[in-house]
Amino acid sequence: MFLLPDGIPVNKKNILEYLARLIIEGKIKADESLPNEIALSEHFGVSRTMIRDILKTLESKGFIARKTNIGTRVMSIHSWNLLDEEVLEWSCGALTQSRFLLSLLELRLIIEPQAASLAALRANDDHLQELHNYYQLMADSVEKQDLDNDCMDTEADIEFHRTIMKASGNLFISQFGGTIRAALYHTIYRSNRATENTQHSLEAHKSVLESIENRNSEQAYLRMANVLSNTIRDLGLQTTGIILLDQ
Amino acid sequence: MFLLPDGIPVNKKNILEYLARLIIEGKIKADESLPNEIALSEHFGVSRTMIRDILKTLESKGFIARKTNIGTRVMSIHSWNLLDEEVLEWSCGALTQSRFLLSLLELRLIIEPQAASLAALRANDDHLQELHNYYQLMADSVEKQDLDNDCMDTEADIEFHRTIMKASGNLFISQFGGTIRAALYHTIYRSNRATENTQHSLEAHKSVLESIENRNSEQAYLRMANVLSNTIRDLGLQTTGIILLDQ
DNA sequence: CCATATTATTTGTAATACAAATCAACTTTA
DNA sequence: TAAAGTTGATTTGTATTACAAATAATATGG
């Protein structure tokens, strides 16, 4: 057949991720068929129940479609549930330098400035406190760069952005912030390592926080747009066609 | 216990939707627990296998979380996978006049003008042809308003918007357009019935199409923003905090 | 050659048994 | 007494087997 996992333990989680990655990485192409459930269960040495469980999950993520007596056929990327947390995590690892990354940065450039604007109007004290805490963590990590962290604290950076989306008060944007952890990690980590001026990036984040605190929504929008533009530039990419307010 | 479906047939799809709606409508509140799997299977008169299948689906949509010996606990709206097609469909029916509708319109106002801008740069001939077809259907339905359609063809309107998102060339926006069918239906149908000037709405859509055809991305952005502003106004709502280009 | 019926294959549903995890109560021990 | 460990009960997780339902492929009859 195709292949089987190597030294890693055979359980539901691992088989699921293994199959998902085969599809994401194109080792199993769209419109191909998977072996039937019994064959898969024998192949991996688990019960058909577990295989069905795994296939059901793959189906809910848009990777496959199943039909009685037709079998299991693999779907193209257009059917994948890209905003699923796990799908995003697996995809980020595989498709770094492709259309996927550009689409993701475009989406961030569209969503996050607006999220900052809304957050300036709607953030409560808890949100502001959280933002302060994460900003402080970022600032601390920049201070003592002599340690093994040769760049800004990625985790704090991620949570800073996520908190702003939460604070937007919009159910969809808030949930979006919850699911794109892995995606933020890949873009932020790489850009933070690539940037030449960490201090400048830190100040850019601080300026966003101040705008939100001052309830200046348009300024928060502009400053978040600035942060993201820097991120995109540091990654050596460029986006076209996104309409942003000037200055 | 709580209750059971009435005259409708007992099958997987119906039980799933029934339980989902109980949660969405708040009849089962967050942090409450569902009966255990055996109790549920006896309650509905189906096997535990099927109940587990249903619970697994509810879990993948973020409605519930399961743990060994803890049971099944219902999650709050912040955990729901709002961009799942079925979740959106069920939610739209239940939460029309709430925060949900406003969040949805905000999201449309953020995404769709940018989608139009990108489409102006990236749409191919097939996309343009599709847009023309859907526009024509809308125009036809306006012509012969004497029939039972007392407003513009909702289906064509929906597909018009979806096609623009597809044509944006952005993987996430494209997929977003694929999943929010039900949500578009609710906003578009209601606004089309509420609007006083159908002809004006039709022309607004035509102007978007022309901008995309002329590859004028900023104009497409502005005109789509105009379409959505009208939609929001016709629904008697208003959004604040979304930053849009002027004029 | 075409239409119909049969057969085989594959996913879907069911029933049962046991495994694993975890909470709660109880027992033991320092 | 208090802390730690043991045991038992409850609930979800996994496995096995059997059969149902749907559909493609094949065979059969006119």
PDB file of C-alpha atoms in Angstrom, chain A residues 12 52-54 56-57 60 77-84 88 99-100 102-104 106-107 110-111 114-115 117-118 121-122 168-176 217-218 221 240-246, chain B residues 12 52-54 56-57 60 77-84 88 99-100 102-104 106-107 110-111 114-115 117-118 121-122 168-176 217-218 221 240-246:
ATOM      1  CA  LYS A  12      -5.938   7.400  17.494  1.00  0.00           C
ATOM      2  CA  ARG A  52     -14.148   4.835  11.594  1.00  0.00           C
ATOM      3  CA  ASP A  53     -13.622   7.300  14.414  1.00  0.00           C
ATOM      4  CA  ILE A  54     -10.534   8.672  12.697  1.00  0.00           C
ATOM      5  CA  LYS A  56     -15.137  10.669  10.861  1.00  0.00           C
ATOM      6  CA  THR A  57     -12.777  13.288  12.206  1.00  0.00           C
ATOM      7  CA  SER A  60     -15.436  16.772   9.688  1.00  0.00           C
ATOM      8  CA  ILE A  77      -7.674  22.067  -0.334  1.00  0.00           C
ATOM      9  CA  HIS A  78     -10.804  24.035  -1.195  1.00  0.00           C
ATOM     10  CA  SER A  79     -12.821  21.671   0.965  1.00  0.00           C
ATOM     11  CA  TRP A  80     -10.458  21.665   3.927  1.00  0.00           C
ATOM     12  CA  ASN A  81     -11.681  23.398   7.027  1.00  0.00           C
ATOM     13  CA  LEU A  82      -8.724  25.779   7.166  1.00  0.00           C
ATOM     14  CA  LEU A  83      -9.983  27.584  10.240  1.00  0.00           C
ATOM     15  CA  ASP A  84      -9.946  24.401  12.295  1.00  0.00           C
ATOM     16  CA  LEU A  88      -4.160  25.071  10.693  1.00  0.00           C
ATOM     17  CA  ARG A  99       0.054  30.315  -1.284  1.00  0.00           C
ATOM     18  CA  PHE A 100      -1.140  29.273   2.152  1.00  0.00           C
ATOM     19  CA  LEU A 102       0.294  34.545   1.789  1.00  0.00           C
ATOM     20  CA  SER A 103      -3.418  33.901   2.236  1.00  0.00           C
ATOM     21  CA  LEU A 104      -2.916  33.794   5.958  1.00  0.00           C
ATOM     22  CA  GLU A 106      -3.647  38.738   3.888  1.00  0.00           C
ATOM     23  CA  LEU A 107      -6.321  37.564   6.274  1.00  0.00           C
ATOM     24  CA  ILE A 110      -7.713  42.378   6.902  1.00  0.00           C
ATOM     25  CA  ILE A 111      -8.886  41.222  10.318  1.00  0.00           C
ATOM     26  CA  GLN A 114     -10.271  46.103  12.490  1.00  0.00           C
ATOM     27  CA  ALA A 115     -10.044  43.964  15.613  1.00  0.00           C
ATOM     28  CA  SER A 117     -10.250  49.301  16.233  1.00  0.00           C
ATOM     29  CA  LEU A 118     -13.154  47.432  17.794  1.00  0.00           C
ATOM     30  CA  LEU A 121     -14.140  50.744  21.742  1.00  0.00           C
ATOM     31  CA  ARG A 122     -15.029  47.571  23.617  1.00  0.00           C
ATOM     32  CA  SER A 168     -12.980  43.060  19.780  1.00  0.00           C
ATOM     33  CA  GLY A 169     -16.286  41.841  21.165  1.00  0.00           C
ATOM     34  CA  ASN A 170     -17.116  40.264  17.824  1.00  0.00           C
ATOM     35  CA  LEU A 171     -18.027  36.596  18.188  1.00  0.00           C
ATOM     36  CA  PHE A 172     -16.408  35.550  14.925  1.00  0.00           C
ATOM     37  CA  ILE A 173     -13.201  37.530  15.293  1.00  0.00           C
ATOM     38  CA  SER A 174     -12.916  36.378  18.872  1.00  0.00           C
ATOM     39  CA  GLN A 175     -13.240  32.767  17.869  1.00  0.00           C
ATOM     40  CA  PHE A 176     -10.853  33.327  15.002  1.00  0.00           C
ATOM     41  CA  SER A 217     -10.095  53.315  17.464  1.00  0.00           C
ATOM     42  CA  GLU A 218      -8.790  54.785  14.231  1.00  0.00           C
ATOM     43  CA  TYR A 221      -6.374  50.436  13.473  1.00  0.00           C
ATOM     44  CA  THR A 240      -1.272  43.479  -2.882  1.00  0.00           C
ATOM     45  CA  GLY A 241      -4.875  44.449  -3.158  1.00  0.00           C
ATOM     46  CA  ILE A 242      -5.704  44.897   0.519  1.00  0.00           C
ATOM     47  CA  ILE A 243      -7.192  48.340   0.980  1.00  0.00           C
ATOM     48  CA  LEU A 244      -5.973  50.090   4.113  1.00  0.00           C
ATOM     49  CA  LEU A 245      -6.512  53.542   5.491  1.00  0.00           C
ATOM     50  CA  ASP A 246      -3.485  55.727   4.777  1.00  0.00           C
TER      51      ASP A 246
ATOM     52  CA  LYS B  12     -28.666  10.349  13.409  1.00  0.00           C
ATOM     53  CA  ARG B  52     -21.264   8.260  20.450  1.00  0.00           C
ATOM     54  CA  ASP B  53     -21.200   9.177  16.778  1.00  0.00           C
ATOM     55  CA  ILE B  54     -23.531  12.082  17.442  1.00  0.00           C
ATOM     56  CA  LYS B  56     -18.415  13.118  18.521  1.00  0.00           C
ATOM     57  CA  THR B  57     -19.909  15.438  15.954  1.00  0.00           C
ATOM     58  CA  SER B  60     -16.078  18.617  16.784  1.00  0.00           C
ATOM     59  CA  ILE B  77     -20.864  30.080  22.675  1.00  0.00           C
ATOM     60  CA  HIS B  78     -17.213  31.105  22.808  1.00  0.00           C
ATOM     61  CA  SER B  79     -16.250  27.516  22.126  1.00  0.00           C
ATOM     62  CA  TRP B  80     -18.702  26.915  19.301  1.00  0.00           C
ATOM     63  CA  ASN B  81     -17.260  26.553  15.865  1.00  0.00           C
ATOM     64  CA  LEU B  82     -19.286  29.430  14.420  1.00  0.00           C
ATOM     65  CA  LEU B  83     -17.764  29.133  10.976  1.00  0.00           C
ATOM     66  CA  ASP B  84     -18.982  25.571  10.588  1.00  0.00           C
ATOM     67  CA  LEU B  88     -24.103  28.733  11.259  1.00  0.00           C
ATOM     68  CA  ARG B  99     -25.387  39.843  19.261  1.00  0.00           C
ATOM     69  CA  PHE B 100     -24.872  37.052  16.749  1.00  0.00           C
ATOM     70  CA  LEU B 102     -24.475  42.085  14.590  1.00  0.00           C
ATOM     71  CA  SER B 103     -21.216  40.124  14.771  1.00  0.00           C
ATOM     72  CA  LEU B 104     -22.033  38.537  11.469  1.00  0.00           C
ATOM     73  CA  GLU B 106     -19.559  43.337  11.151  1.00  0.00           C
ATOM     74  CA  LEU B 107     -17.622  40.421   9.765  1.00  0.00           C
ATOM     75  CA  ILE B 110     -14.775  43.697   7.154  1.00  0.00           C
ATOM     76  CA  ILE B 111     -14.315  40.812   4.732  1.00  0.00           C
ATOM     77  CA  GLN B 114     -11.602  43.458   0.721  1.00  0.00           C
ATOM     78  CA  ALA B 115     -12.760  40.350  -1.115  1.00  0.00           C
ATOM     79  CA  SER B 117     -10.871  44.461  -4.046  1.00  0.00           C
ATOM     80  CA  LEU B 118      -8.879  41.249  -4.369  1.00  0.00           C
ATOM     81  CA  LEU B 121      -7.185  41.917  -9.288  1.00  0.00           C
ATOM     82  CA  ARG B 122      -7.529  38.156  -9.470  1.00  0.00           C
ATOM     83  CA  SER B 168     -10.628  36.775  -4.185  1.00  0.00           C
ATOM     84  CA  GLY B 169      -8.007  34.072  -4.606  1.00  0.00           C
ATOM     85  CA  ASN B 170      -7.480  33.983  -0.862  1.00  0.00           C
ATOM     86  CA  LEU B 171      -7.839  30.467   0.512  1.00  0.00           C
ATOM     87  CA  PHE B 172      -9.450  31.586   3.761  1.00  0.00           C
ATOM     88  CA  ILE B 173     -11.860  34.106   2.284  1.00  0.00           C
ATOM     89  CA  SER B 174     -12.785  31.643  -0.412  1.00  0.00           C
ATOM     90  CA  GLN B 175     -13.584  28.979   2.138  1.00  0.00           C
ATOM     91  CA  PHE B 176     -15.409  31.505   4.252  1.00  0.00           C
ATOM     92  CA  SER B 217      -9.798  47.281  -6.949  1.00  0.00           C
ATOM     93  CA  GLU B 218     -10.305  50.385  -4.825  1.00  0.00           C
ATOM     94  CA  TYR B 221     -13.929  47.891  -2.397  1.00  0.00           C
ATOM     95  CA  THR B 240     -19.703  51.112  14.866  1.00  0.00           C
ATOM     96  CA  GLY B 241     -15.968  50.843  14.965  1.00  0.00           C
ATOM     97  CA  ILE B 242     -15.346  49.308  11.545  1.00  0.00           C
ATOM     98  CA  ILE B 243     -12.849  51.492   9.722  1.00  0.00           C
ATOM     99  CA  LEU B 244     -13.663  51.933   6.046  1.00  0.00           C
ATOM    100  CA  LEU B 245     -12.152  54.012   3.308  1.00  0.00           C
ATOM    101  CA  ASP B 246     -14.209  57.153   2.763  1.00  0.00           C
TER     102      ASP B 246
END
